[in-house]
PDB file of C-alpha atoms in Angstrom:
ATOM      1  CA  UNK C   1      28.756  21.864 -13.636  1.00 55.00           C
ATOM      2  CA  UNK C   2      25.511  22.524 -11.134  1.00 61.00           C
ATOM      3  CA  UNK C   3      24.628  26.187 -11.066  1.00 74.00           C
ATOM      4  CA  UNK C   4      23.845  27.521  -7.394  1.00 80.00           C
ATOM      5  CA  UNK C   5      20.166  28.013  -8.248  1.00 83.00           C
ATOM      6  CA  UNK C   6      20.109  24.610  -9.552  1.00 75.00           C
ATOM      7  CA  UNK C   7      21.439  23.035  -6.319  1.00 77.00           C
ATOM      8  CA  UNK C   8      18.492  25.174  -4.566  1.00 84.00           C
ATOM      9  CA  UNK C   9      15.710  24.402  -7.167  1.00 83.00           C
ATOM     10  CA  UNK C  10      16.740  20.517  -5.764  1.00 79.00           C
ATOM     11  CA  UNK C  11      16.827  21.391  -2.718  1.00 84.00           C
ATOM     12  CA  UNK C  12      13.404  22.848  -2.901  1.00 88.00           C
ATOM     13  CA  UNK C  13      11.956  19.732  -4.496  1.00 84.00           C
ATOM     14  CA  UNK C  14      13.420  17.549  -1.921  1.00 84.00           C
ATOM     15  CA  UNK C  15      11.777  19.276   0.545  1.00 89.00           C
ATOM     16  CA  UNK C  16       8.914  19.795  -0.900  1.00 89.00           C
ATOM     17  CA  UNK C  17       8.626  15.953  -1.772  1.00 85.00           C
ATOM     18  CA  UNK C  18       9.518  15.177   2.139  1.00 87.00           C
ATOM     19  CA  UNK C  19       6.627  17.515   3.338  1.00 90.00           C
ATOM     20  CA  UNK C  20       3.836  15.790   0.552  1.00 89.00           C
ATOM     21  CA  UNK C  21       5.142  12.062   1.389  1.00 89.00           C
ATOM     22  CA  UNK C  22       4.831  13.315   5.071  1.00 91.00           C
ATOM     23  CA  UNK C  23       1.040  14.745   4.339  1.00 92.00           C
ATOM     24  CA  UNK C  24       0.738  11.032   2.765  1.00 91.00           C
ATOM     25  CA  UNK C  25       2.125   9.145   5.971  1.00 91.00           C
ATOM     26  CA  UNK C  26      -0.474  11.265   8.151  1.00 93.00           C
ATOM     27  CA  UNK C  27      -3.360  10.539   5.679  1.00 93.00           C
ATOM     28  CA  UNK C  28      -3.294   7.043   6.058  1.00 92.00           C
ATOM     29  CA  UNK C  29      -2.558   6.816   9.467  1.00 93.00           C
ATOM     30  CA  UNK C  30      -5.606   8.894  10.187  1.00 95.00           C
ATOM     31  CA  UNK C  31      -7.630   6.535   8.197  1.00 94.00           C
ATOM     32  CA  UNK C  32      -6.154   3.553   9.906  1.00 93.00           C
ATOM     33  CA  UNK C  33      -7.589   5.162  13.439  1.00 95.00           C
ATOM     34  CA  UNK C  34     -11.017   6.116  11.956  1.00 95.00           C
ATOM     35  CA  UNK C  35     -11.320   2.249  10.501  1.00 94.00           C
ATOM     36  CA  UNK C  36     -10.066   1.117  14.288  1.00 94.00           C
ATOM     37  CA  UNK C  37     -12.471   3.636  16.009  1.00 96.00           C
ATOM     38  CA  UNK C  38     -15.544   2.342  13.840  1.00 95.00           C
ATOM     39  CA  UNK C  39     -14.553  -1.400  14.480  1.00 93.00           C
ATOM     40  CA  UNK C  40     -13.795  -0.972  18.219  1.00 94.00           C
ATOM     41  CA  UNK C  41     -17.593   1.036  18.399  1.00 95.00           C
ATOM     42  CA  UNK C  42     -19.264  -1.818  16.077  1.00 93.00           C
ATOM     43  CA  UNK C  43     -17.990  -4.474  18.266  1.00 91.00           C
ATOM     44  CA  UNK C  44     -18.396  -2.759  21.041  1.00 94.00           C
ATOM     45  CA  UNK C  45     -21.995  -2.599  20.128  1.00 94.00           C
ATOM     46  CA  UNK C  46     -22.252  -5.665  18.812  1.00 91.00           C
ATOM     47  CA  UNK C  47     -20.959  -7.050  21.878  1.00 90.00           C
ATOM     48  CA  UNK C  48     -23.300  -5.604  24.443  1.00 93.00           C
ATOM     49  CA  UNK C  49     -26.384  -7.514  21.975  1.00 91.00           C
ATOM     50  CA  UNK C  50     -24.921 -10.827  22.112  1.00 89.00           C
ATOM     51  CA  UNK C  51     -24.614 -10.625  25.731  1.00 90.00           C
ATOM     52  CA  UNK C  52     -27.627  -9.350  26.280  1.00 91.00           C
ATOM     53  CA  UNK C  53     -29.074 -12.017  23.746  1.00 89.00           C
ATOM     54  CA  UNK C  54     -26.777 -15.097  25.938  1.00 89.00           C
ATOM     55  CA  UNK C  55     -28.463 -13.596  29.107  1.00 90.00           C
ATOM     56  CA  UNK C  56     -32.068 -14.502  27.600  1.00 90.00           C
ATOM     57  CA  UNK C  57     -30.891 -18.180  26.710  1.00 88.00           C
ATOM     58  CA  UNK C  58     -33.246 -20.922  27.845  1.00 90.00           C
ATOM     59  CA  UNK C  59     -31.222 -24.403  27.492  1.00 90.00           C
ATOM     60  CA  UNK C  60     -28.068 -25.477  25.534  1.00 88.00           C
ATOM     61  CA  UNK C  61     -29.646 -25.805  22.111  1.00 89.00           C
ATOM     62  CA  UNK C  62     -30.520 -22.477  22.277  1.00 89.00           C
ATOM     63  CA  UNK C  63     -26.484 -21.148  23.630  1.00 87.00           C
ATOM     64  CA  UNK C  64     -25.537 -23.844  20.286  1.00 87.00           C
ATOM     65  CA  UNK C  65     -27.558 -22.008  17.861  1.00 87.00           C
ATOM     66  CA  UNK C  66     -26.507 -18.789  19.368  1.00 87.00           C
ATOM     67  CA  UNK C  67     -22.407 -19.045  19.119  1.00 85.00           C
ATOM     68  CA  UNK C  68     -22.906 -20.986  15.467  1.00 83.00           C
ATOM     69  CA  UNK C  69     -24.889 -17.792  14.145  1.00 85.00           C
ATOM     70  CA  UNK C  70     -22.009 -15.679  15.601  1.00 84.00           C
ATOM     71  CA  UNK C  71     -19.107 -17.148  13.757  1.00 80.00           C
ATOM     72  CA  UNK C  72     -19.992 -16.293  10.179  1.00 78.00           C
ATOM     73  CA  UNK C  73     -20.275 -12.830  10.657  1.00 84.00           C
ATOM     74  CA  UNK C  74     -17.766 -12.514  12.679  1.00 84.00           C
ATOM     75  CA  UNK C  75     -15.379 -13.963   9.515  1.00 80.00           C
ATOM     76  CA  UNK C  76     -17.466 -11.208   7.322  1.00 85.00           C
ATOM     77  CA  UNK C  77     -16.806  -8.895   9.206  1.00 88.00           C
ATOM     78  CA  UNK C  78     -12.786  -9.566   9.941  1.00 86.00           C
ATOM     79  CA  UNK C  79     -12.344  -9.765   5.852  1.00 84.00           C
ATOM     80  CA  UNK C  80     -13.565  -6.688   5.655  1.00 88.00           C
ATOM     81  CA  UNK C  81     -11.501  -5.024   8.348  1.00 91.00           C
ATOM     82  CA  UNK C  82      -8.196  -6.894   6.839  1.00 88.00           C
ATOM     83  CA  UNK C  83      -9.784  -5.494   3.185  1.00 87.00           C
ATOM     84  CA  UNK C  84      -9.693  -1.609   4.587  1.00 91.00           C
ATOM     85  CA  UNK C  85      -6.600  -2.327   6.145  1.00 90.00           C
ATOM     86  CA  UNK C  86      -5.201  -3.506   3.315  1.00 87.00           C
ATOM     87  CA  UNK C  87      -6.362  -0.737   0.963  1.00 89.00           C
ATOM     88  CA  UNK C  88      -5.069   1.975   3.437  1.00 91.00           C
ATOM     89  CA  UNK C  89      -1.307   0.314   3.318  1.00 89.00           C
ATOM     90  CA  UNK C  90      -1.844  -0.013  -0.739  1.00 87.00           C
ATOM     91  CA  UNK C  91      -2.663   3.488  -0.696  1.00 88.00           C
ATOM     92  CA  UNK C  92      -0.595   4.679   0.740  1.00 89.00           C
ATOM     93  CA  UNK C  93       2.563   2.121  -0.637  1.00 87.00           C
ATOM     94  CA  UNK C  94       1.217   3.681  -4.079  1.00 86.00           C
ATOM     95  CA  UNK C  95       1.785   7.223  -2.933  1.00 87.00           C
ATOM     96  CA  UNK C  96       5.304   6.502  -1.170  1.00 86.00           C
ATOM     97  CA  UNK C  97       5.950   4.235  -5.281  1.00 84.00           C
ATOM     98  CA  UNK C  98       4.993   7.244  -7.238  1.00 85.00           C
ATOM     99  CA  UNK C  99       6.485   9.950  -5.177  1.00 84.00           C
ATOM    100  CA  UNK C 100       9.696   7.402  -5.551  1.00 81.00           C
ATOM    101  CA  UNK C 101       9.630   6.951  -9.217  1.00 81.00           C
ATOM    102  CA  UNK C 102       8.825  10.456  -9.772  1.00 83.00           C
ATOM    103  CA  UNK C 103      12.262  11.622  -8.237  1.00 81.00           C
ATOM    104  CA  UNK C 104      14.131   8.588  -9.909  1.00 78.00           C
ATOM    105  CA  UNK C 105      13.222   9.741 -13.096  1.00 79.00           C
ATOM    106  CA  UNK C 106      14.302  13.129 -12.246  1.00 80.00           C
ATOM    107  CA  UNK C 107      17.331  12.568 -11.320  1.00 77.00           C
ATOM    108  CA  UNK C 108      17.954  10.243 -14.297  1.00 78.00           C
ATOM    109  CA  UNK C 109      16.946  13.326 -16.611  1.00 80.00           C
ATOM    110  CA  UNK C 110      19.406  15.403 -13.876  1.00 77.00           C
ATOM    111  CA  UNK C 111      22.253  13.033 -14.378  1.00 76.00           C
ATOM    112  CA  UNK C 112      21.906  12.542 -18.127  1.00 77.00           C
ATOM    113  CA  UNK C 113      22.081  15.982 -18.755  1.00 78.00           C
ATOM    114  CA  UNK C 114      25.290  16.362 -16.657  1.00 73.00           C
ATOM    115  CA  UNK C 115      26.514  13.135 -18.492  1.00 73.00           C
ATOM    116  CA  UNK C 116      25.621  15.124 -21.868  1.00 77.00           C
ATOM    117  CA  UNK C 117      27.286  18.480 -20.965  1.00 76.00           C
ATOM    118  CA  UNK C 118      30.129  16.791 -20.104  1.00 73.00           C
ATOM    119  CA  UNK C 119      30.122  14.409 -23.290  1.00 74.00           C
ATOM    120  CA  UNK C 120      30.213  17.979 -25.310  1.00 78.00           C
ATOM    121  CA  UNK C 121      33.113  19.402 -22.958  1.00 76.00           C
ATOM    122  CA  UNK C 122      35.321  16.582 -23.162  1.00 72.00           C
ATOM    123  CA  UNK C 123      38.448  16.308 -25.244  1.00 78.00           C
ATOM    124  CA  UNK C 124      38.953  14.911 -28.261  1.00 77.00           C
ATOM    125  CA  UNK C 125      39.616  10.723 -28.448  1.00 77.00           C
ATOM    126  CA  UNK C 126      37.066  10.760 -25.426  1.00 78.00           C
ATOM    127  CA  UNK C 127      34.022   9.129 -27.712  1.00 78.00           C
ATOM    128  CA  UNK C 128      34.377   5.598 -26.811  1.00 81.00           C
ATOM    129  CA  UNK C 129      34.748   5.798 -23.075  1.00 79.00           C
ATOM    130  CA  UNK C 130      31.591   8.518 -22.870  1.00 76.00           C
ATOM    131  CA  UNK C 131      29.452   5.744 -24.986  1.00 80.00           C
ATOM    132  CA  UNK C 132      30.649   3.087 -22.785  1.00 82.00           C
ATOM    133  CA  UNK C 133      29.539   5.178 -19.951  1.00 77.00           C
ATOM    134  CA  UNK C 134      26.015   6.170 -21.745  1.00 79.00           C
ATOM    135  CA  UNK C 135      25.641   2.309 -22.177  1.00 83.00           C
ATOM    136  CA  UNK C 136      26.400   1.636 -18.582  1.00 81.00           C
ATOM    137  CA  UNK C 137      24.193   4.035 -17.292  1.00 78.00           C
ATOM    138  CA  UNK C 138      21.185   2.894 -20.089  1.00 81.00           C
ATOM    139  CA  UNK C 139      21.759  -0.959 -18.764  1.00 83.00           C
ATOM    140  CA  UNK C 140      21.533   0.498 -15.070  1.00 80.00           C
ATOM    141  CA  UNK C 141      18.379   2.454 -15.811  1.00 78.00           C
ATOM    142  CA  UNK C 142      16.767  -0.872 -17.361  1.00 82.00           C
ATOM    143  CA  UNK C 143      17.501  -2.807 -14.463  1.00 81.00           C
ATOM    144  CA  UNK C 144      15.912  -0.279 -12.470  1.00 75.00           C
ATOM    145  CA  UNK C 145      12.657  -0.650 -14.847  1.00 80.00           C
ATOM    146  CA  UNK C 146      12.682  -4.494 -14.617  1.00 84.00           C
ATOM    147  CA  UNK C 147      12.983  -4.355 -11.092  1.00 81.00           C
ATOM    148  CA  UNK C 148      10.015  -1.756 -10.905  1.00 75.00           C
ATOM    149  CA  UNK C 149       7.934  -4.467 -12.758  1.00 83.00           C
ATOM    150  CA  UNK C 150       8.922  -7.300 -10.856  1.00 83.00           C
ATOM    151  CA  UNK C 151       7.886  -5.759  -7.668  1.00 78.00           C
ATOM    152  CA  UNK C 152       3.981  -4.250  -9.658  1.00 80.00           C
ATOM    153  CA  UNK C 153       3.676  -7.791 -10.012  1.00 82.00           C
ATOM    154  CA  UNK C 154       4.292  -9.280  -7.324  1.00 81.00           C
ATOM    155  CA  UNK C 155       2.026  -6.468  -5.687  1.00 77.00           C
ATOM    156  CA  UNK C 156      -0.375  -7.699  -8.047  1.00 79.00           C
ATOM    157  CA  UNK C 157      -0.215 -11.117  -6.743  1.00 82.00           C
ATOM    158  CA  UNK C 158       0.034 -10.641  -3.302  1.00 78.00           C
ATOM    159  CA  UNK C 159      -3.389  -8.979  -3.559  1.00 78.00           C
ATOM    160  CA  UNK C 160      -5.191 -11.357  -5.643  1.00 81.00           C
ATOM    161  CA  UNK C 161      -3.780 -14.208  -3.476  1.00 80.00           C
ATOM    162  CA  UNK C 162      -5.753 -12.160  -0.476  1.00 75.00           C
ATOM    163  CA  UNK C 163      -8.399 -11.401  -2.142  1.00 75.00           C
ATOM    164  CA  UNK C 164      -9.009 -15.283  -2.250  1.00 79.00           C
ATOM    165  CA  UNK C 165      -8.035 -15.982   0.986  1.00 75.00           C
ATOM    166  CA  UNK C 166     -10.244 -13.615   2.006  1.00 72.00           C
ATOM    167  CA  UNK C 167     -12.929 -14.676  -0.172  1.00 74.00           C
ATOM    168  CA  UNK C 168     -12.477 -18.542   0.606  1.00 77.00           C
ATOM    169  CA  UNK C 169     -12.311 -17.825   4.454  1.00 69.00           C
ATOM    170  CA  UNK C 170     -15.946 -16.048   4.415  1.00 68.00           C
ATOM    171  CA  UNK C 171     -17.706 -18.814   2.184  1.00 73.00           C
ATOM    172  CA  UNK C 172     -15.745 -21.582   4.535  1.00 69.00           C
ATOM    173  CA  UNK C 173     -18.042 -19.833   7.148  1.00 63.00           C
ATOM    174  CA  UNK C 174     -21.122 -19.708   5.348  1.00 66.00           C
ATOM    175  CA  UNK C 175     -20.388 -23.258   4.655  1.00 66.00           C
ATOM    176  CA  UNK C 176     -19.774 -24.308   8.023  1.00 58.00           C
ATOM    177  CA  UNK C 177     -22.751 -22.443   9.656  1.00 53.00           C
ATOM    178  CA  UNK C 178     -25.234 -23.827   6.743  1.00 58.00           C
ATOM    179  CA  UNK C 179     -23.784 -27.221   7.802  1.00 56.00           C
ATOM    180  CA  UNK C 180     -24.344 -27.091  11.891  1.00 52.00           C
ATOM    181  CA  UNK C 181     -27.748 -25.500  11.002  1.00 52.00           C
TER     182      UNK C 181
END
């Protein structure tokens, strides 16, 4: 059946698929601490100015007009922090799904082959049980495709339903800060 060399050429691509999908992992969790380090210094920043700007206040109107300018950005800038999160887990999801399909398909050619060598091997009379068992596997490998769809889509989905969120959130804001002005 599997040749010694084959076992190791599989061997060799599992681990070589572990090590790249490890690489992957790393990537975007070095991205996720860059995007926290920016927002942490940005606020930080931006934190120091308002307080420094509430310091200089002269009545209430003033501390009003103050906190009601604050909120809209603040929902700008938290869609846009949930927008590079977002796109870092994608990413990297989409790395993880290809690396995942890419081996599933392999070992679909791997075990089709097998299925095929020992189609040609087996005795005589054995036709109708190896076509029920090419069938089986073909129905198996189409569920496997439909599945793979299903969950695209709903990927799909999930994103354009935040996108709006998103997108509704920040213009609620700009709404609501138009209206108190």
């Amino acid at each position: 059946m599997l040749t010694a060399e084959q076992v190791l050429a599989s061997q060799k691509a599992s681990v070589e698929t572990l090590f790249g999908l490890t690489a992957k992992a790393f990537e975007g969790v070095e991205k996720l601490v860059e995007l926290n380090m920016t927002a942490s210094k940005a606020a930080l920043v931006e934190a120091a100015g308002t307080a420094q700007t509430a310091l200089n206040v002269k009545d209430a109107q003033e501390l009003l007009a103050l906190q009601a300018s604050l909120f809209q950005p603040l929902a700008e800038k938290s869609a846009a922090y949930s927008r590079h999160l977002y796109d870092i887990a994608a990413g990297t999801g989409a790395e993880f799904g290809k690396a995942f399909e890419t081996q599933a398909s392999d070992a679909q050619k791997k075990f089709m082959s097998v299925v095929d060598n020992a189609a040609k091997n087996a005795p005589a009379g054995s036709e109708t049980a190896v076509a029920v068992f090419k069938s089986a596997v073909a129905a198996g490998n189409n569920a496997l495709e439909s599945v793979q769809k299903a969950v695209k889509q709903a990927t799909e989905v999930a994103e354009a339903n935040f996108n709006a969120v998103a997108n509704t959130a920040v213009n609620a804001t700009k709404t609501g800060s138009r209206a108190k002005r």
